[in-house]
mmCIF file of C-alpha atoms in Angstrom:
data_model
loop_
_atom_site.group_PDB
_atom_site.id
_atom_site.type_symbol
_atom_site.label_atom_id
_atom_site.label_comp_id
_atom_site.label_asym_id
_atom_site.label_seq_id
_atom_site.Cartn_x
_atom_site.Cartn_y
_atom_site.Cartn_z
ATOM 1 C CA MET A 1 88.882 55.352 126.431
ATOM 2 C CA ASN A 2 86.782 55.947 123.358
ATOM 3 C CA ALA A 3 84.472 52.999 122.522
ATOM 4 C CA LEU A 4 81.498 52.504 120.213
ATOM 5 C CA GLY A 5 79.594 50.345 122.646
ATOM 6 C CA LYS A 6 79.432 48.204 125.734
ATOM 7 C CA HIS A 7 78.698 44.497 125.948
ATOM 8 C CA LEU A 8 77.602 43.111 129.301
ATOM 9 C CA LEU A 9 77.764 39.363 129.867
ATOM 10 C CA LEU A 10 75.429 38.359 132.636
ATOM 11 C CA GLU A 11 75.335 35.013 134.431
ATOM 12 C CA LEU A 12 72.322 34.310 136.629
ATOM 13 C CA LYS A 13 72.485 31.393 139.033
ATOM 14 C CA GLY A 14 69.993 30.242 141.611
ATOM 15 C CA CYS A 15 66.921 31.223 139.575
ATOM 16 C CA ASN A 16 63.486 29.648 139.906
ATOM 17 C CA LYS A 17 63.348 26.826 137.364
ATOM 18 C CA GLU A 18 59.691 27.401 136.462
ATOM 19 C CA VAL A 19 60.434 31.028 135.598
ATOM 20 C CA LEU A 20 63.333 29.916 133.393
ATOM 21 C CA ASN A 21 61.004 27.718 131.366
ATOM 22 C CA ASP A 22 58.245 30.301 130.943
ATOM 23 C CA ILE A 23 58.701 31.889 127.514
ATOM 24 C CA GLY A 24 55.892 34.386 128.102
ATOM 25 C CA PHE A 25 57.390 35.562 131.376
ATOM 26 C CA LEU A 26 60.886 35.852 129.898
ATOM 27 C CA ARG A 27 59.628 37.763 126.855
ATOM 28 C CA GLU A 28 57.798 40.212 129.104
ATOM 29 C CA ALA A 29 60.836 40.503 131.379
ATOM 30 C CA LEU A 30 63.192 41.424 128.523
ATOM 31 C CA LEU A 31 60.725 43.823 126.924
ATOM 32 C CA ALA A 32 60.075 45.460 130.299
ATOM 33 C CA ALA A 33 63.820 45.732 130.988
ATOM 34 C CA ALA A 34 64.307 47.371 127.592
ATOM 35 C CA GLY A 35 61.424 49.767 128.150
ATOM 36 C CA GLU A 36 62.319 50.682 131.726
ATOM 37 C CA ALA A 37 65.902 51.408 130.668
ATOM 38 C CA GLY A 38 64.686 53.699 127.898
ATOM 39 C CA ALA A 39 65.549 51.447 124.965
ATOM 40 C CA THR A 40 63.543 51.387 121.739
ATOM 41 C CA VAL A 41 62.449 47.883 120.742
ATOM 42 C CA LEU A 42 62.746 47.140 116.998
ATOM 43 C CA GLY A 43 62.282 43.370 116.857
ATOM 44 C CA GLU A 44 62.264 40.159 118.863
ATOM 45 C CA SER A 45 62.580 36.419 118.504
ATOM 46 C CA PHE A 46 61.889 33.880 121.259
ATOM 47 C CA HIS A 47 62.009 30.107 121.163
ATOM 48 C CA GLN A 48 60.836 27.426 123.598
ATOM 49 C CA PHE A 49 62.990 24.310 123.718
ATOM 50 C CA LYS A 50 61.727 20.831 124.563
ATOM 51 C CA PRO A 51 61.889 19.393 127.135
ATOM 52 C CA GLN A 52 62.951 22.721 128.640
ATOM 53 C CA GLY A 53 64.804 25.987 128.151
ATOM 54 C CA VAL A 54 64.166 29.231 126.326
ATOM 55 C CA SER A 55 66.253 31.389 123.976
ATOM 56 C CA GLY A 56 65.217 34.914 123.261
ATOM 57 C CA VAL A 57 66.502 38.127 121.782
ATOM 58 C CA VAL A 58 65.204 41.657 121.638
ATOM 59 C CA ILE A 59 66.733 43.928 119.014
ATOM 60 C CA ILE A 60 66.791 47.496 120.298
ATOM 61 C CA ALA A 61 67.749 50.695 118.495
ATOM 62 C CA GLU A 62 70.747 50.704 120.825
ATOM 63 C CA SER A 63 71.739 47.079 119.865
ATOM 64 C CA HIS A 64 70.440 43.891 121.595
ATOM 65 C CA ILE A 65 69.406 41.946 124.679
ATOM 66 C CA CYS A 66 69.662 38.122 124.575
ATOM 67 C CA ILE A 67 68.857 35.392 127.055
ATOM 68 C CA HIS A 68 69.344 31.630 127.157
ATOM 69 C CA THR A 69 68.010 29.565 130.025
ATOM 70 C CA TRP A 70 68.769 26.143 131.479
ATOM 71 C CA PRO A 71 65.935 25.464 133.962
ATOM 72 C CA GLU A 72 67.506 22.158 134.987
ATOM 73 C CA TYR A 73 70.471 24.120 136.359
ATOM 74 C CA GLY A 74 68.471 27.113 137.665
ATOM 75 C CA TYR A 75 70.768 29.034 135.337
ATOM 76 C CA ALA A 76 70.479 31.697 132.653
ATOM 77 C CA ALA A 77 73.020 33.585 130.581
ATOM 78 C CA ALA A 78 72.077 36.994 129.224
ATOM 79 C CA ASP A 79 73.988 39.575 127.267
ATOM 80 C CA ILE A 80 73.234 43.218 126.741
ATOM 81 C CA PHE A 81 74.901 45.121 123.955
ATOM 82 C CA THR A 82 74.427 48.873 123.744
ATOM 83 C CA CYS A 83 75.880 51.661 121.661
ATOM 84 C CA GLY A 84 75.656 55.336 122.524
ATOM 85 C CA ASN A 85 74.893 56.661 125.987
ATOM 86 C CA SER A 86 71.098 56.840 126.001
ATOM 87 C CA VAL A 87 70.648 53.386 127.527
ATOM 88 C CA GLN A 88 72.677 52.161 130.481
ATOM 89 C CA PRO A 89 73.249 48.421 129.998
ATOM 90 C CA LYS A 90 73.791 47.922 133.733
ATOM 91 C CA LYS A 91 70.270 49.180 134.349
ATOM 92 C CA VAL A 92 68.933 46.571 131.888
ATOM 93 C CA ALA A 93 71.028 43.919 133.654
ATOM 94 C CA GLU A 94 69.777 44.897 137.109
ATOM 95 C CA ILE A 95 66.162 44.726 135.968
ATOM 96 C CA ILE A 96 66.668 41.257 134.491
ATOM 97 C CA VAL A 97 68.416 40.045 137.670
ATOM 98 C CA GLY A 98 65.490 41.315 139.726
ATOM 99 C CA LYS A 99 62.795 39.827 137.516
ATOM 100 C CA LEU A 100 64.447 36.417 137.405
ATOM 101 C CA GLY A 101 65.098 36.440 141.137
ATOM 102 C CA SER A 102 68.677 35.254 140.742
ATOM 103 C CA LYS A 103 70.306 34.482 144.079
ATOM 104 C CA ASN A 104 73.813 34.692 142.652
ATOM 105 C CA HIS A 105 74.793 36.649 139.571
ATOM 106 C CA SER A 106 77.852 38.100 137.897
ATOM 107 C CA ILE A 107 78.306 40.767 135.242
ATOM 108 C CA ALA A 108 81.331 41.142 132.978
ATOM 109 C CA GLU A 109 81.608 44.352 130.961
ATOM 110 C CA MET A 110 83.438 44.543 127.651
ATOM 111 C CA SER A 111 84.153 47.723 125.693
ATOM 112 C CA ILE A 112 83.443 47.363 121.985
ATOM 113 C CA GLY A 113 85.080 49.197 119.091
ATOM 114 C CA VAL A 114 87.756 50.869 121.163
ATOM 115 C CA SER A 115 89.683 53.614 119.372
ATOM 116 C CA VAL A 116 88.411 52.742 115.897
ATOM 117 C CA THR A 117 88.714 55.562 113.374
ATOM 118 C CA ARG A 118 86.398 56.852 110.686
ATOM 119 C CA VAL A 119 87.001 55.727 107.135
ATOM 120 C CA ALA A 120 86.676 57.852 104.019
ATOM 121 C CA MET B 1 86.333 22.557 132.778
ATOM 122 C CA ASN B 2 82.670 21.766 132.479
ATOM 123 C CA ALA B 3 80.670 24.543 130.781
ATOM 124 C CA LEU B 4 77.167 24.827 129.327
ATOM 125 C CA GLY B 5 78.246 26.937 126.395
ATOM 126 C CA LYS B 6 80.721 29.175 124.669
ATOM 127 C CA HIS B 7 80.357 32.843 123.818
ATOM 128 C CA LEU B 8 82.654 34.280 121.159
ATOM 129 C CA LEU B 9 83.013 38.048 120.907
ATOM 130 C CA LEU B 10 84.212 38.999 117.470
ATOM 131 C CA GLU B 11 85.545 42.391 116.401
ATOM 132 C CA LEU B 12 85.942 43.009 112.670
ATOM 133 C CA LYS B 13 87.956 46.006 111.539
ATOM 134 C CA GLY B 14 88.913 47.100 108.039
ATOM 135 C CA CYS B 15 85.682 45.889 106.430
ATOM 136 C CA ASN B 16 84.203 47.286 103.229
ATOM 137 C CA LYS B 17 81.771 50.017 104.285
ATOM 138 C CA GLU B 18 79.216 49.221 101.565
ATOM 139 C CA VAL B 19 79.027 45.614 102.749
ATOM 140 C CA LEU B 20 78.478 46.818 106.329
ATOM 141 C CA ASN B 21 75.444 48.827 105.235
ATOM 142 C CA ASP B 22 73.858 46.079 103.120
ATOM 143 C CA ILE B 23 71.186 44.421 105.260
ATOM 144 C CA GLY B 24 70.442 41.796 102.613
ATOM 145 C CA PHE B 25 74.081 40.789 102.336
ATOM 146 C CA LEU B 26 74.538 40.655 106.109
ATOM 147 C CA ARG B 27 71.389 38.575 106.575
ATOM 148 C CA GLU B 28 72.555 36.104 103.947
ATOM 149 C CA ALA B 29 76.043 36.045 105.481
ATOM 150 C CA LEU B 30 74.781 35.171 108.968
ATOM 151 C CA LEU B 31 72.296 32.593 107.691
ATOM 152 C CA ALA B 32 75.003 31.033 105.505
ATOM 153 C CA ALA B 33 77.459 30.975 108.414
ATOM 154 C CA ALA B 34 74.843 29.257 110.572
ATOM 155 C CA GLY B 35 74.035 26.735 107.866
ATOM 156 C CA GLU B 36 77.623 25.966 106.916
ATOM 157 C CA ALA B 37 78.520 25.416 110.570
ATOM 158 C CA GLY B 38 75.637 22.974 110.968
ATOM 159 C CA ALA B 39 73.394 25.181 113.095
ATOM 160 C CA THR B 40 69.599 25.020 112.955
ATOM 161 C CA VAL B 41 68.012 28.433 112.376
ATOM 162 C CA LEU B 42 64.873 29.085 114.462
ATOM 163 C CA GLY B 43 64.312 32.805 113.994
ATOM 164 C CA GLU B 44 65.869 36.072 112.901
ATOM 165 C CA SER B 45 65.511 39.818 113.240
ATOM 166 C CA PHE B 46 67.432 42.416 111.194
ATOM 167 C CA HIS B 47 67.198 46.173 111.229
ATOM 168 C CA GLN B 48 68.597 48.864 108.922
ATOM 169 C CA PHE B 49 69.607 52.108 110.620
ATOM 170 C CA LYS B 50 69.548 55.535 109.000
ATOM 171 C CA PRO B 51 71.775 57.045 107.828
ATOM 172 C CA GLN B 52 73.775 53.825 108.115
ATOM 173 C CA GLY B 53 74.432 50.657 110.080
ATOM 174 C CA VAL B 54 72.701 47.325 110.522
ATOM 175 C CA SER B 55 71.802 45.211 113.556
ATOM 176 C CA GLY B 56 70.866 41.598 113.122
ATOM 177 C CA VAL B 57 70.378 38.420 115.075
ATOM 178 C CA VAL B 58 69.811 34.819 114.128
ATOM 179 C CA ILE B 59 68.403 32.565 116.828
ATOM 180 C CA ILE B 60 69.728 29.045 116.358
ATOM 181 C CA ALA B 61 68.812 25.853 118.181
ATOM 182 C CA GLU B 62 72.308 26.070 119.645
ATOM 183 C CA SER B 63 71.767 29.708 120.873
ATOM 184 C CA HIS B 64 72.468 32.875 118.777
ATOM 185 C CA ILE B 65 74.524 34.865 116.297
ATOM 186 C CA CYS B 66 74.362 38.681 116.446
ATOM 187 C CA ILE B 67 75.982 41.443 114.441
ATOM 188 C CA HIS B 68 76.101 45.227 114.687
ATOM 189 C CA THR B 69 77.827 47.317 112.043
ATOM 190 C CA TRP B 70 79.284 50.816 111.873
ATOM 191 C CA PRO B 71 79.996 51.408 108.166
ATOM 192 C CA GLU B 72 81.499 54.817 108.908
ATOM 193 C CA TYR B 73 84.247 53.067 110.882
ATOM 194 C CA GLY B 74 84.563 50.021 108.597
ATOM 195 C CA TYR B 75 83.771 48.142 111.801
ATOM 196 C CA ALA B 76 81.436 45.393 112.949
ATOM 197 C CA ALA B 77 80.986 43.577 116.250
ATOM 198 C CA ALA B 78 79.532 40.088 116.202
ATOM 199 C CA ASP B 79 78.908 37.552 118.908
ATOM 200 C CA ILE B 80 78.274 33.873 118.638
ATOM 201 C CA PHE B 81 76.774 31.956 121.522
ATOM 202 C CA THR B 82 76.559 28.177 121.331
ATOM 203 C CA CYS B 83 75.609 25.417 123.715
ATOM 204 C CA GLY B 84 76.441 21.770 123.207
ATOM 205 C CA ASN B 85 79.145 20.500 120.876
ATOM 206 C CA SER B 86 77.306 20.127 117.581
ATOM 207 C CA VAL B 87 78.228 23.596 116.317
ATOM 208 C CA GLN B 88 81.728 25.014 116.601
ATOM 209 C CA PRO B 89 81.385 28.766 117.199
ATOM 210 C CA LYS B 90 84.868 29.391 115.812
ATOM 211 C CA LYS B 91 83.735 27.991 112.486
ATOM 212 C CA VAL B 92 80.813 30.447 112.466
ATOM 213 C CA ALA B 93 83.235 33.258 113.321
ATOM 214 C CA GLU B 94 85.670 32.317 110.555
ATOM 215 C CA ILE B 95 82.880 32.256 107.968
ATOM 216 C CA ILE B 96 81.669 35.710 109.043
ATOM 217 C CA VAL B 97 85.213 37.108 108.951
ATOM 218 C CA GLY B 98 85.623 35.745 105.424
ATOM 219 C CA LYS B 99 82.299 37.028 104.129
ATOM 220 C CA LEU B 100 82.841 40.515 105.524
ATOM 221 C CA GLY B 101 86.409 40.637 104.243
ATOM 222 C CA SER B 102 87.770 41.994 107.511
ATOM 223 C CA LYS B 103 91.433 42.934 107.251
ATOM 224 C CA ASN B 104 91.930 42.883 111.012
ATOM 225 C CA HIS B 105 89.837 40.893 113.434
ATOM 226 C CA SER B 106 89.971 39.562 116.971
ATOM 227 C CA ILE B 107 88.033 36.851 118.771
ATOM 228 C CA ALA B 108 87.578 36.554 122.524
ATOM 229 C CA GLU B 109 86.123 33.298 123.851
ATOM 230 C CA MET B 110 84.166 33.105 127.088
ATOM 231 C CA SER B 111 82.993 29.916 128.785
ATOM 232 C CA ILE B 112 79.410 30.125 129.989
ATOM 233 C CA GLY B 113 77.791 28.273 132.889
ATOM 234 C CA VAL B 114 81.004 26.802 134.256
ATOM 235 C CA SER B 115 80.530 24.127 136.902
ATOM 236 C CA VAL B 116 76.846 24.818 137.471
ATOM 237 C CA THR B 117 74.960 21.948 139.075
ATOM 238 C CA ARG B 118 71.549 20.455 138.436
ATOM 239 C CA VAL B 119 68.691 21.501 140.682
ATOM 240 C CA ALA B 120 65.945 19.268 142.003
#
């Protein structure tokens, strides 16, 4: 199957609620995951919600890594979108799972741009 | 079904290739889609690739809107993540489809954080 990219949808349950509300920790975790997986970071945007929760995105040359956290549920959703083969999105996902200490996670993988053809 | 959010995965085929390489147009399109759907924009990051292609993300109070384009295939992949009920992600998707003039698109909807429970 020929695809332009992969999109991994990651659900992280059973995370430490303090970690999920720590924007500095989450920013470092995503940047470290990108770096350790060999991705090139081009931009980022993180936001702290009140009373709790963080949204963040890292734009990488290979596409993006996003996270949204709900500390009150010990829950975070992340997604990792990559094109090309230089970065393995599962490696990014595994690093994020480890850093957030999720006790129960799931990963769904979608293929993106399957069998599209070049235009003139 | 009780869920924390919705994640729409949007594939846009048959788009104008000039539009897909126009970072200014795409930025305005995503910001307009967010605004018209009632979302609150908190941050953004867009990047122009060489020789072609754009990646962009808008962080909204309700989560995020991302796009990645492949002008050479007339193709773009977007995803819209929302929590709460104040913004309808399908409305965001429809606005993006219209602005990019996609002749053939698909939308997959995922429910996020289904039946998670509050932690102490």
